N, CA, C and O of each residue as an XYZ file, in Angstrom:
548
protein
N      33.929    -23.559     -0.287
C      33.992    -22.141     -0.588
C      32.567    -21.592     -0.666
O      31.706    -22.174     -1.326
N      32.330    -20.493     -0.001
C      31.029    -19.828     -0.021
C      31.168    -18.498     -0.734
O      32.085    -17.725     -0.457
N      30.260    -18.240     -1.644
C      30.218    -16.944     -2.331
C      28.888    -16.297     -1.982
O      27.833    -16.920     -2.101
N      28.946    -15.047     -1.553
C      27.727    -14.316     -1.214
C      27.701    -13.003     -1.980
O      28.720    -12.551     -2.503
N      26.547    -12.415     -2.035
C      26.429    -11.078     -2.613
C      26.735    -10.092     -1.488
O      26.077    -10.091     -0.448
N      27.732     -9.265     -1.714
C      28.136     -8.301     -0.688
C      27.491     -6.936     -0.959
O      26.887     -6.346     -0.063
N      27.617     -6.441     -2.189
C      27.022     -5.166     -2.575
C      26.382     -5.290     -3.946
O      26.883     -5.995     -4.821
N      25.276     -4.599     -4.117
C      24.674     -4.350     -5.416
C      24.618     -2.830     -5.562
O      24.573     -2.113     -4.562
N      24.622     -2.346     -6.779
C      24.694     -0.905     -7.012
C      23.475     -0.429     -7.799
O      23.091     -1.031     -8.801
N      22.879      0.658     -7.326
C      21.780      1.330     -8.015
C      22.065      2.828     -8.027
O      22.639      3.348     -7.070
N      21.679      3.524     -9.079
C      21.882      4.972     -9.090
C      20.820      5.684     -8.249
O      19.727      5.161     -8.031
N      21.159      6.872     -7.787
C      20.179      7.767     -7.161
C      20.388      9.153     -7.729
O      21.505      9.524     -8.092
N      19.317      9.914     -7.806
C      19.406     11.292     -8.289
C      19.048     12.300     -7.195
O      19.139     13.510     -7.401
N      18.640     11.787     -6.030
C      18.303     12.651     -4.896
C      18.589     11.841     -3.625
O      17.805     10.971     -3.247
N      19.702     12.131     -2.982
C      20.133     11.345     -1.824
C      19.111     11.375     -0.692
O      18.836     10.340     -0.086
N      18.553     12.528     -0.403
C      17.599     12.614      0.706
C      16.323     11.821      0.413
O      15.778     11.175      1.307
N      15.849     11.868     -0.827
C      14.673     11.078     -1.203
C      14.995      9.588     -1.145
O      14.147      8.787     -0.752
N      16.210      9.212     -1.532
C      16.623      7.805     -1.462
C      16.655      7.327     -0.007
O      16.206      6.220      0.291
N      17.179      8.148      0.890
C      17.201      7.795      2.312
C      15.774      7.642      2.832
O      15.472      6.687      3.548
N      14.909      8.567      2.480
C      13.518      8.498      2.932
C      12.859      7.207      2.458
O      12.093      6.600      3.206
N      13.144      6.776      1.227
C      12.530      5.552      0.705
C      13.160      4.309      1.332
O      12.452      3.479      1.901
N      14.474      4.174      1.234
C      15.126      2.932      1.660
C      15.168      2.766      3.180
O      14.983      1.659      3.687
N      15.409      3.848      3.902
C      15.484      3.743      5.367
C      14.107      3.907      6.012
O      13.649      3.043      6.759
N      13.460      5.025      5.710
C      12.244      5.367      6.440
C      11.025      4.566      5.986
O      10.182      4.222      6.813
N      10.913      4.265      4.712
C       9.746      3.543      4.208
C       9.992      2.044      4.119
O       9.169      1.252      4.578
N      11.124      1.648      3.531
C      11.408      0.223      3.360
C      11.925     -0.416      4.649
O      11.746     -1.614      4.866
N      12.562      0.380      5.498
C      13.039     -0.132      6.787
C      14.475     -0.610      6.794
O      14.897     -1.287      7.731
N      15.237     -0.268      5.758
C      16.649     -0.657      5.711
C      17.480      0.229      6.629
O      17.093      1.351      6.953
N      18.631     -0.297      7.040
C      19.605      0.506      7.783
C      20.352      1.404      6.800
O      20.660      0.984      5.685
N      20.642      2.632      7.208
C      21.559      3.497      6.471
C      22.931      3.243      7.067
O      23.204      3.657      8.194
N      23.789      2.575      6.332
C      25.082      2.141      6.868
C      26.222      3.088      6.553
O      27.225      3.131      7.265
N      26.062      3.840      5.490
C      27.134      4.757      5.115
C      26.531      5.881      4.292
O      25.607      5.664      3.507
N      27.057      7.079      4.476
C      26.614      8.254      3.742
C      27.849      9.114      3.559
O      28.270      9.814      4.480
N      28.425      9.061      2.374
C      29.671      9.786      2.128
C      29.534     10.680      0.911
O      28.725     10.426      0.019
N      30.334     11.727      0.892
C      30.297     12.689     -0.197
C      29.528     13.916      0.223
O      29.363     14.198      1.410
N      29.057     14.648     -0.785
C      28.319     15.869     -0.491
C      27.322     16.157     -1.596
O      27.522     15.762     -2.745
N      26.247     16.850     -1.243
C      25.216     17.188     -2.219
C      24.576     15.937     -2.799
O      24.672     14.860     -2.211
N      23.928     16.071     -3.939
C      23.326     14.921     -4.610
C      24.197     14.393     -5.727
O      24.130     13.210     -6.060
N      25.018     15.258     -6.312
C      25.798     14.810     -7.463
C      27.044     14.026     -7.077
O      27.637     13.359     -7.924
N      27.447     14.095     -5.822
C      28.653     13.362     -5.389
C      28.437     12.742     -4.014
O      29.241     12.947     -3.104
N      27.353     11.984     -3.861
C      27.018     11.391     -2.562
C      26.682      9.916     -2.742
O      25.820      9.560     -3.546
N      27.369      9.062     -1.991
C      27.164      7.619     -2.029
C      26.532      7.173     -0.724
O      26.996      7.536      0.357
N      25.471      6.382     -0.829
C      24.760      5.859      0.337
C      24.846      4.338      0.308
O      24.756      3.728     -0.757
N      25.019      3.731      1.466
C      24.931      2.277      1.558
C      23.799      1.945      2.510
O      23.774      2.404      3.652
N      22.851      1.133      2.022
C      21.701      0.708      2.806
C      21.619     -0.809      2.764
O      22.224     -1.450      1.905
N      20.870     -1.373      3.693
C      20.697     -2.817      3.670
C      19.738     -3.269      4.738
O      19.458     -2.538      5.688
N      19.228     -4.492      4.579
C      18.294     -5.018      5.568
C      18.981     -5.235      6.914
O      20.105     -5.735      6.962
N      18.313     -4.861      8.007
C      18.931     -5.020      9.330
C      19.351     -6.462      9.626
O      20.334     -6.691     10.331
N      18.612     -7.427      9.093
C      18.900     -8.847      9.364
C      20.054     -9.386      8.527
O      20.488    -10.519      8.737
N      20.556     -8.596      7.583
C      21.635     -9.032      6.703
C      22.738     -7.977      6.658
O      22.889     -7.283      5.652
N      23.500     -7.852      7.722
C      24.522     -6.798      7.754
C      25.633     -6.999      6.735
O      26.371     -6.059      6.442
N      25.766     -8.192      6.195
C      26.824     -8.454      5.217
C      26.399     -8.128      3.787
O      27.225     -8.179      2.876
N      25.117     -7.792      3.574
C      24.611     -7.500      2.235
C      24.151     -6.052      2.184
O      23.384     -5.607      3.038
N      24.618     -5.321      1.183
C      24.250     -3.920      1.086
C      23.956     -3.486     -0.337
O      24.371     -4.123     -1.305
N      23.233     -2.392     -0.434
C      22.964     -1.745     -1.713
C      23.649     -0.391     -1.662
O      23.387      0.415     -0.770
N      24.521     -0.147     -2.617
C      25.192      1.143     -2.710
C      24.400      1.992     -3.703
O      24.295      1.663     -4.885
N      23.854      3.078     -3.198
C      23.136      4.034     -4.033
C      24.136      5.118     -4.409
O      24.661      5.825     -3.550
N      24.383      5.232     -5.678
C      25.487      6.079     -6.143
C      24.999      7.144     -7.113
O      23.971      6.973     -7.767
N      25.737      8.237     -7.203
C      25.387      9.241     -8.204
C      25.670      8.658     -9.591
O      26.737      8.086     -9.814
N      24.731      8.798    -10.515
C      24.918      8.190    -11.835
C      25.888      8.969    -12.712
O      25.979     10.196    -12.649
N      26.596      8.223    -13.517
C      27.393      8.791    -14.606
C      28.448      9.794    -14.155
O      28.691     10.781    -14.850
N      29.084      9.561    -12.998
C      30.135     10.475    -12.560
C      31.529      9.972    -12.925
O      32.522     10.650    -12.658
N      31.609      8.799    -13.528
C      32.894      8.244    -13.959
C      33.521      9.191    -14.989
O      32.869      9.539    -15.973
N      34.772      9.613    -14.780
C      35.388     10.548    -15.720
C      35.584      9.955    -17.121
O      35.825     10.700    -18.071
N      35.485      8.637    -17.263
C      35.645      8.010    -18.572
C      34.379      8.007    -19.411
O      34.399      7.548    -20.554
N      33.275      8.510    -18.864
C      32.007      8.543    -19.589
C      31.908      9.852    -20.364
O      32.180     10.928    -19.832
N      31.516      9.740    -21.622
C      31.372     10.936    -22.453
C      30.083     11.662    -22.103
O      29.212     11.113    -21.427
N      29.968     12.908    -22.571
C      28.741     13.671    -22.325
C      27.537     12.981    -22.963
O      26.459     12.965    -22.370
N      27.694     12.416    -24.148
C      26.594     11.693    -24.798
C      26.190     10.467    -23.986
O      25.001     10.198    -23.821
N      27.171      9.723    -23.477
C      26.869      8.554    -22.646
C      26.172      8.972    -21.356
O      25.224      8.322    -20.915
N      26.646     10.056    -20.755
C      26.047     10.572    -19.521
C      24.590     10.951    -19.773
O      23.719     10.640    -18.960
N      24.322     11.618    -20.888
C      22.957     12.015    -21.243
C      22.077     10.773    -21.438
O      20.933     10.744    -20.982
N      22.606      9.754    -22.111
C      21.857      8.512    -22.335
C      21.529      7.826    -21.012
O      20.406      7.360    -20.815
N      22.503      7.761    -20.104
C      22.271      7.150    -18.791
C      21.163      7.882    -18.052
O      20.275      7.245    -17.486
N      21.200      9.202    -18.048
C      20.159      9.975    -17.360
C      18.795      9.789    -18.026
O      17.773      9.777    -17.339
N      18.764      9.644    -19.342
C      17.492      9.392    -20.033
C      16.932      8.024    -19.645
O      15.729      7.893    -19.415
N      17.793      7.004    -19.570
C      17.341      5.669    -19.178
C      16.846      5.659    -17.730
O      15.847      5.010    -17.417
N      17.540      6.372    -16.857
C      17.106      6.465    -15.463
C      15.733      7.127    -15.401
O      14.852      6.650    -14.685
N      15.539      8.227    -16.145
C      14.259      8.945    -16.134
C      13.113      8.057    -16.627
O      11.976      8.212    -16.181
N      13.404      7.133    -17.541
C      12.381      6.206    -18.046
C      12.142      5.040    -17.101
O      11.171      4.300    -17.260
N      13.016      4.872    -16.124
C      12.900      3.724    -15.231
C      13.448      2.455    -15.853
O      13.062      1.356    -15.455
N      14.337      2.588    -16.819
C      14.878      1.435    -17.553
C      16.333      1.136    -17.235
O      16.957      0.335    -17.931
N      16.884      1.754    -16.209
C      18.320      1.617    -15.970
C      18.656      0.635    -14.858
O      19.477     -0.262    -15.053
N      18.031      0.794    -13.693
C      18.368     -0.049    -12.554
C      17.168     -0.836    -12.063
O      16.028     -0.384    -12.169
N      17.436     -2.023    -11.523
C      16.368     -2.857    -10.962
C      16.946     -3.729     -9.861
O      18.141     -4.023     -9.833
N      16.061     -4.135     -8.952
C      16.453     -4.973     -7.826
C      15.250     -5.814     -7.442
O      14.120     -5.328     -7.476
N      15.474     -7.060     -7.081
C      14.396     -7.910     -6.578
C      14.702     -8.272     -5.139
O      15.777     -8.789     -4.833
N      13.746     -7.996     -4.252
C      13.846     -8.316     -2.836
C      12.862     -9.442     -2.536
O      12.051     -9.802     -3.389
N      12.931     -9.995     -1.341
C      11.984    -11.028     -0.918
C      11.574    -10.753      0.524
O      12.352    -10.227      1.320
N      10.328    -11.122      0.844
C       9.796    -10.935      2.191
C       8.873    -12.088      2.541
O       8.349    -12.766      1.657
N       8.678    -12.304      3.826
C       7.737    -13.339      4.250
C       6.328    -12.768      4.423
O       5.402    -13.513      4.742
N       6.149    -11.438      4.213
C       4.828    -10.815      4.314
C       4.666     -9.789      3.195
O       4.756     -8.583      3.429
N       4.429    -10.272      1.995
C       4.331     -9.392      0.829
C       3.207     -8.377      0.978
O       3.402     -7.190      0.714
N       2.035     -8.833      1.397
C       0.903     -7.915      1.495
C       1.146     -6.837      2.556
O       0.803     -5.673      2.348
N       1.731     -7.220      3.684
C       2.030     -6.247      4.724
C       3.056     -5.218      4.264
O       2.904     -4.025      4.526
N       4.103     -5.681      3.577
C       5.124     -4.757      3.081
C       4.546     -3.860      1.994
O       4.840     -2.666      1.950
N       3.727     -4.430      1.121
C       3.073     -3.620      0.088
C       2.268     -2.494      0.739
O       2.381     -1.336      0.338
N       1.456     -2.836      1.746
C       0.639     -1.829      2.425
C       1.505     -0.733      3.041
O       1.173      0.449      2.955
N       2.621     -1.131      3.663
C       3.513     -0.152      4.292
C       4.128      0.783      3.247
O       4.183      1.995      3.451
N       4.592      0.212      2.124
C       5.200      1.036      1.079
C       4.172      1.961      0.438
O       4.452      3.132      0.181
N       2.991      1.431      0.185
C       1.942      2.252     -0.409
C       1.549      3.389      0.539
O       1.377      4.526      0.100
N       1.407      3.094      1.825
C       1.073      4.123      2.815
C       2.177      5.169      2.921
O       1.911      6.330      3.231
N       3.424      4.753      2.660
C       4.556      5.679      2.704
C       4.705      6.505      1.442
O       5.636      7.302      1.329
N       3.795      6.325      0.484
C       3.827      7.145     -0.725
C       4.692      6.599     -1.847
O       4.968      7.315     -2.809
N       5.132      5.340     -1.748
C       5.962      4.770     -2.804
C       5.170      4.678     -4.105
O       3.949      4.523     -4.094
N       5.874      4.773     -5.209
C       5.289      4.724     -6.546
C       4.972      3.272     -6.917
O       5.872      2.505     -7.262
N       3.704      2.903     -6.845
C       3.282      1.523     -7.115
C       3.298      1.262     -8.612
O       2.714      2.017     -9.389
N       3.973      0.181     -9.013
C       3.974     -0.274    -10.399
C       3.015     -1.455    -10.552
O       2.296     -1.554    -11.546
N       3.010     -2.347     -9.564
C       2.160     -3.532     -9.615
C       1.767     -3.949     -8.213
O       2.625     -4.089     -7.341
N       0.491     -4.147     -7.990
C       0.005     -4.660     -6.707
C       0.380     -6.134     -6.573
O       0.713     -6.769     -7.573
N       0.334     -6.695     -5.364
C       0.663     -8.113     -5.201
C      -0.155     -8.984     -6.166
O      -1.381     -8.902     -6.236
N       0.587     -9.821     -6.907
C      -0.008    -10.622     -7.977
C       0.604    -12.009     -7.988
O       1.813    -12.165     -7.812
N      -0.242    -13.027     -8.197
C       0.245    -14.390     -8.429
C       0.609    -14.504     -9.902
O      -0.260    -14.485    -10.774
N       1.909    -14.622    -10.167
C       2.390    -14.692    -11.549
C       2.209    -16.105    -12.105
O       2.241    -17.070    -11.341
N       2.019    -16.245    -13.419
C       1.841    -17.568    -14.014
C       3.094    -18.447    -13.915
O       3.013    -19.660    -14.107
N       4.230    -17.855    -13.624
C       5.471    -18.628    -13.505
C       5.769    -19.018    -12.065
O       6.883    -19.441    -11.754
N       4.768    -18.878    -11.172
C       4.886    -19.428     -9.833
C       5.337    -18.500     -8.733
O       5.542    -18.948     -7.605
N       5.497    -17.228     -9.018
C       5.953    -16.258     -8.016
C       4.803    -15.312     -7.682
O       4.058    -14.896     -8.570
N       4.663    -14.981     -6.423
C       3.747    -13.905     -6.020
C       4.630    -12.701     -5.731
O       5.552    -12.785     -4.919
N       4.347    -11.565     -6.402
C       5.200    -10.395     -6.231
C       4.423     -9.109     -6.432
O       3.262     -9.104     -6.843
N       5.114     -8.013     -6.124
C       4.613     -6.670     -6.399
C       5.807     -5.854     -6.886
O       6.943     -6.327     -6.867
N       5.539     -4.629     -7.320
C       6.634     -3.802     -7.825
C       6.382     -2.328     -7.524
O       5.247     -1.851     -7.533
N       7.471     -1.633     -7.260
C       7.487     -0.193     -7.006
C       8.636      0.419     -7.784
O       9.508     -0.288     -8.289
N       8.628      1.727     -7.872
C       9.805      2.466     -8.331
C      10.308      3.282     -7.142
O       9.524      3.877     -6.402
N      11.622      3.298     -6.974
C      12.184      4.156     -5.928
C      12.161      5.596     -6.446
O      11.780      5.814     -7.596
N      12.554      6.583     -5.641
C      12.461      7.980     -6.078
C      13.270      8.298     -7.341
O      12.965      9.265     -8.038
N      14.287      7.503     -7.639
C      15.074      7.723     -8.852
C      14.391      7.127    -10.072
O      14.613      7.581    -11.194
N      13.561      6.112     -9.858
C      12.911      5.425    -10.969
C      13.355      3.986    -11.106
O      12.873      3.278    -11.990
N      14.274      3.527    -10.244
C      14.708      2.130    -10.280
C      13.524      1.228     -9.954
O      12.749      1.515     -9.042
N      13.389      0.139    -10.704
C      12.318     -0.813    -10.458
C      12.695     -1.709     -9.291
O      13.749     -2.345     -9.308
N      11.841     -1.765     -8.278
C      12.048     -2.622     -7.112
C      10.919     -3.648     -7.100
O       9.769     -3.311     -6.815
N      11.249     -4.901     -7.408
C      10.273     -5.986     -7.331
C      10.450     -6.661     -5.981
O      11.565     -6.773     -5.472
N       9.338     -7.111     -5.406
C       9.408     -7.795     -4.112
C       8.638     -9.099     -4.241
O       7.451     -9.101     -4.568
N       9.323    -10.208     -3.981
C       8.726    -11.548     -4.054
C       8.277    -11.991     -2.675
O       8.886    -11.648     -1.661
N       7.199    -12.761     -2.659
C       6.773    -13.448     -1.443
C       7.713    -14.641     -1.240
O       7.803    -15.520     -2.099
N       8.410    -14.666     -0.105
C       9.289    -15.784      0.201
C       8.436    -17.002      0.502
O       7.426    -16.899      1.199
N       8.828    -18.140     -0.012
C       8.058    -19.378      0.204
C       8.713    -20.230      1.238
O       8.213    -21.310      1.555
């Protein structure tokens, strides 16, 4: 039996900015774009080399079971950059870092050799989600 990751979910607060970051800057495929506006629009993106793995960028806190207080808390956490995170891997960390930085991505950490054995960098997407990128070994 094989188990794979099919979808991961991250919130977005601006669909067009999310497309610009994930497709145009990061180089992912835009596989699906459904809904309308920013408050009710779901995007699916993913690496071209992994068509079976996708990231669903969704409008935050639209579940009808969420209270107004919970919705406000979720938006506050997103604004702080404390709500969503994702770790990617690449065989050219420095090259990808340069491309993202040139594309205007919000740099959190330049490529660094971590004491726990990983070389990585970090950015925030336009919503504030933390995107860490590891050097594949």
